[in-house]
């Protein structure tokens, strides 16, 4: 697919730096620290042989590097040009080899707005994503910037708005292998969940899974306006099926976790999905579902989950009255 580069001045976010996440794009939660680390602080830590993770305070974003004899693949690129330059400095400080490819785990801005800057810093390279993510990056970014333009007091406003959008140019629908010379990396679309276009990265020889926002550690997984709450548990079942008891799992946000953590998160998402199905089957209106149901998370986190869950249910699983 042809490479596309554009600078978007009118686009949206999910309630960016302050406030809660809203319409399908993770917000920059005010509760998350934005402190900068000293320039000489080594940020990338090796979590498995030739797999490094850097954790950034802003949004608790994780950036992953996978190394092979032919170079490095970076998974996700952060949420602005300025932050991507910090990431680039950290890659150079690590000194593990040339950066040869980028991967965007989904279309939300905090996972791809560093694309253009990293290409500028390290030269032309392929940018991989699912077909769905590639086709929805521009619309997601447009909504993000449009929202941020209204947030005049947002401390990251100018930084994000100054960022140039660079679209992924290598796409797939189900799975693809990346050849790193002496190592193969698998990109897998396990199904719909956080978005319709999520991918996970599997490094078989190192027993590592990079889960994107299908898995989060710093907060419960974000269910936004473009999520699929009824399908998310089944999608995680497939991801868990790729794991061993020793698998290292890198979430989109927060600390590195393990298989047990992902299974526990899948149970919570399953409770949410089954509660929605149960309430709808008993004729409980959507407007009453949050109050009637017993939920594993705070109700304010589940507004979109209930609305989307009711909308996604087949008609045969709903019972009157639902008004």
XYZ file of C-alpha atoms in Angstrom:
323
model
C 0.000 0.000 0.000
C 1.296 3.451 -0.904
C 2.888 5.472 1.853
C 0.915 8.514 2.958
C 2.197 11.430 4.968
C -0.002 14.322 5.986
C -0.150 17.013 8.625
C -3.543 17.155 10.295
C -4.492 20.400 11.963
C -8.085 19.478 12.650
C -8.458 16.075 14.351
C -9.888 14.440 17.794
C -8.705 12.631 20.913
C -10.270 10.787 23.727
C -10.427 13.589 26.213
C -6.746 14.162 26.032
C -4.610 15.178 28.949
C -7.169 15.955 31.530
C -10.413 14.230 32.198
C -11.542 10.790 31.237
C -11.099 8.791 28.090
C -13.966 9.315 25.744
C -14.666 8.521 22.121
C -12.392 5.614 21.359
C -9.059 7.357 21.750
C -7.277 6.973 25.103
C -7.011 10.215 26.993
C -3.933 11.583 28.599
C -5.197 11.070 32.094
C -4.402 13.917 34.428
C -3.722 11.340 37.118
C -0.818 10.015 35.122
C 2.509 11.688 35.809
C 4.108 13.756 33.063
C 7.478 14.102 34.768
C 10.498 13.850 32.491
C 13.352 11.481 33.260
C 16.942 12.741 33.186
C 18.612 12.508 29.786
C 21.116 9.932 31.011
C 18.479 7.583 32.446
C 18.459 4.229 30.602
C 14.805 3.692 29.799
C 14.847 0.491 27.751
C 15.069 -2.586 29.957
C 15.589 -6.099 28.626
C 12.568 -8.211 29.629
C 13.603 -11.262 27.565
C 16.558 -12.039 25.275
C 16.853 -9.119 22.820
C 13.432 -7.725 23.763
C 13.487 -4.340 25.483
C 10.646 -2.268 26.924
C 10.692 1.443 27.742
C 7.961 2.746 30.025
C 7.098 6.445 29.731
C 5.351 8.395 32.460
C 3.079 10.262 30.051
C 0.013 7.986 29.773
C 2.131 5.097 31.091
C 2.880 4.242 27.469
C 5.121 1.287 26.675
C 7.447 1.169 23.666
C 8.933 -2.228 22.802
C 12.033 -3.073 20.769
C 12.583 -6.550 19.338
C 16.102 -7.232 18.113
C 17.414 -9.592 15.440
C 20.580 -9.929 13.395
C 19.081 -7.613 10.748
C 18.039 -4.853 13.154
C 15.302 -3.684 15.499
C 11.518 -3.565 15.215
C 9.735 -0.963 17.360
C 6.208 -1.640 18.587
C 4.211 1.607 18.971
C 5.747 5.054 18.675
C 4.159 7.282 21.387
C 1.806 10.241 21.119
C 3.689 13.234 19.706
C 6.728 14.245 17.693
C 8.414 15.598 20.819
C 7.950 12.348 22.712
C 9.110 10.344 19.691
C 12.375 12.295 19.728
C 12.834 11.226 23.353
C 12.194 7.639 22.268
C 14.742 8.025 19.444
C 17.375 9.215 21.920
C 16.619 6.223 24.129
C 17.039 3.845 21.175
C 20.427 5.359 20.370
C 21.481 5.145 24.002
C 20.586 1.451 24.045
C 22.838 0.860 21.026
C 21.315 -2.510 20.140
C 21.301 -2.033 16.367
C 19.597 -0.097 13.560
C 15.863 0.541 13.667
C 14.411 -1.185 10.595
C 10.613 -1.308 11.061
C 7.744 0.155 13.078
C 4.548 -1.539 14.244
C 1.359 0.250 15.350
C -0.818 -1.989 17.517
C -3.976 -0.030 16.639
C -5.184 3.303 15.284
C -5.275 5.376 18.473
C -3.044 8.442 18.431
C -0.923 7.600 21.461
C 0.375 4.537 19.615
C 1.260 6.033 16.220
C 1.840 9.808 16.343
C 5.577 9.181 16.651
C 5.740 7.454 13.246
C 6.802 10.444 11.163
C 9.458 11.592 13.617
C 11.030 8.155 13.935
C 11.253 7.861 10.150
C 12.908 11.284 10.092
C 15.348 10.218 12.812
C 16.267 6.769 11.460
C 15.384 6.811 7.750
C 12.706 5.196 5.628
C 11.320 1.942 6.987
C 8.065 -0.024 6.754
C 5.266 0.745 9.207
C 3.043 -2.253 9.941
C -0.577 -2.338 11.135
C -3.787 -4.218 10.486
C -5.821 -3.163 7.468
C -8.535 -1.825 9.770
C -6.103 0.276 11.774
C -4.476 1.687 8.636
C -7.870 2.637 7.189
C -8.953 4.412 10.391
C -5.777 6.203 11.504
C -6.635 9.454 9.719
C -10.183 9.645 11.067
C -9.021 8.800 14.572
C -6.301 11.470 14.394
C -8.711 14.020 12.943
C -11.100 13.551 15.849
C -8.192 13.689 18.263
C -6.889 17.013 16.981
C -10.355 18.579 16.741
C -10.970 17.713 20.364
C -7.565 18.947 21.488
C -7.949 22.273 19.676
C -10.777 23.050 22.106
C -8.665 22.217 25.159
C -6.744 25.461 25.443
C -5.495 24.678 28.959
C -4.181 21.229 28.102
C -0.422 21.212 28.892
C 0.336 18.925 25.931
C -1.933 20.690 23.441
C 0.675 22.453 21.308
C 3.028 19.485 21.429
C 0.437 17.111 19.980
C -0.994 19.585 17.462
C 2.500 20.211 16.083
C 2.848 16.528 15.197
C 2.753 15.257 11.604
C 0.726 12.155 10.851
C 2.422 9.257 9.069
C 0.216 6.343 8.067
C 1.200 2.683 8.225
C 2.118 1.365 4.767
C 2.324 -2.405 5.315
C -0.975 -4.006 6.263
C -2.442 -7.452 6.862
C -5.816 -8.913 7.792
C -5.020 -11.987 9.880
C -1.316 -12.615 10.523
C 2.104 -11.873 9.074
C 5.718 -12.798 9.859
C 8.550 -10.273 10.024
C 12.017 -11.632 9.237
C 14.715 -10.155 11.476
C 17.456 -12.399 10.134
C 17.997 -14.885 12.930
C 14.563 -14.293 14.445
C 10.951 -14.303 13.258
C 8.331 -12.016 14.763
C 4.615 -12.664 14.330
C 1.978 -9.935 14.003
C -1.463 -11.371 14.745
C -4.954 -9.866 14.591
C -6.728 -11.977 17.244
C -10.158 -10.373 16.860
C -12.055 -7.300 17.946
C -11.695 -5.881 21.429
C -10.215 -2.503 22.314
C -10.769 -1.623 18.639
C -11.707 -3.591 15.537
C -8.080 -3.520 14.356
C -5.947 -4.571 17.325
C -2.822 -6.614 16.765
C -0.519 -8.451 19.126
C 3.168 -9.083 18.528
C 4.520 -12.539 19.337
C 8.212 -13.292 19.685
C 8.155 -17.106 19.853
C 11.799 -17.803 20.698
C 11.739 -15.290 23.577
C 8.208 -16.236 24.750
C 7.021 -12.622 24.648
C 3.633 -11.176 23.702
C 3.184 -7.432 23.137
C -0.530 -6.958 23.690
C -1.232 -3.349 22.776
C -4.329 -2.020 24.522
C -6.037 -5.398 24.576
C -4.170 -5.606 27.895
C -3.544 -2.724 30.304
C -1.861 -2.708 33.685
C -1.917 0.937 34.789
C -5.731 1.115 34.574
C -8.503 -1.305 33.644
C -8.672 -1.756 29.872
C -10.248 1.258 28.203
C -13.625 0.549 26.619
C -14.282 3.456 24.270
C -16.708 4.305 21.509
C -14.893 2.076 19.016
C -14.532 -0.954 21.304
C -16.226 -4.350 21.086
C -16.977 -5.312 24.710
C -18.903 -8.494 23.891
C -16.110 -9.859 21.679
C -13.127 -8.725 23.754
C -13.139 -11.755 26.115
C -13.039 -14.202 23.202
C -10.254 -12.226 21.579
C -8.211 -12.492 24.766
C -8.883 -16.237 24.834
C -7.018 -16.468 21.535
C -4.178 -14.324 22.887
C -3.918 -16.444 26.041
C -3.780 -19.496 23.793
C -0.508 -18.144 22.393
C 1.069 -18.083 25.865
C 2.912 -20.468 28.121
C 3.008 -20.166 31.892
C 6.319 -18.295 31.502
C 5.249 -15.798 28.824
C 6.260 -12.173 29.349
C 3.349 -9.908 28.400
C 3.888 -6.244 27.552
C 0.641 -4.257 27.941
C -0.091 -1.063 26.059
C 0.086 0.917 29.289
C 1.697 0.012 32.595
C 4.071 -2.602 33.957
C 5.026 -5.838 32.250
C 2.680 -8.654 33.331
C 2.229 -12.415 32.940
C -0.321 -14.946 31.725
C -2.171 -15.000 35.055
C -2.690 -11.241 34.893
C -4.145 -11.475 31.385
C -6.432 -14.325 32.409
C -7.695 -12.290 35.366
C -8.358 -9.319 33.095
C -10.159 -11.602 30.648
C -12.385 -12.825 33.506
C -13.344 -9.230 34.355
C -14.109 -8.425 30.718
C -16.095 -11.657 30.513
C -18.163 -10.674 33.542
C -18.940 -7.345 31.867
C -19.989 -9.041 28.619
C -22.110 -11.701 30.318
C -23.757 -9.152 32.619
C -24.798 -7.109 29.584
C -26.197 -10.229 27.897
C -28.055 -11.258 31.050
C -29.593 -7.837 31.648
C -30.717 -7.516 28.039
C -32.181 -11.033 28.048
C -34.256 -10.093 31.121
C -35.571 -6.962 29.453
C -33.612 -4.501 31.608
C -33.401 -1.214 29.660
C -29.970 0.064 28.691
C -30.682 3.214 30.715
C -30.996 1.112 33.894
C -28.295 -1.453 33.243
C -25.458 0.311 35.051
C -27.553 0.634 38.214
C -29.032 -2.870 38.100
C -25.947 -4.870 37.179
C -23.134 -6.074 39.428
C -19.926 -4.932 37.786
C -16.214 -5.635 38.391
C -15.217 -2.006 37.746
C -16.507 1.425 38.678
C -19.710 2.213 36.784
C -18.299 5.375 35.221
C -15.777 3.221 33.329
C -18.564 1.149 31.791
C -20.848 3.703 30.132
C -19.564 2.905 26.640
C -19.428 -0.819 27.395
C -23.125 -0.955 28.215
C -24.194 1.242 25.320
C -22.108 -0.673 22.796
C -22.950 -4.041 24.314
C -26.677 -3.430 23.946
C -26.141 -2.145 20.399
C -24.042 -5.164 19.385
C -26.381 -7.823 20.791
C -28.325 -9.866 18.235
C -32.041 -9.131 18.385
C -32.745 -12.662 19.613
C -30.771 -12.019 22.806
C -32.919 -9.047 23.805
C -36.274 -9.253 25.538
C -38.937 -6.593 25.878
C -39.312 -4.196 27.542
C -35.974 -2.569 26.694
C -37.175 1.032 26.448
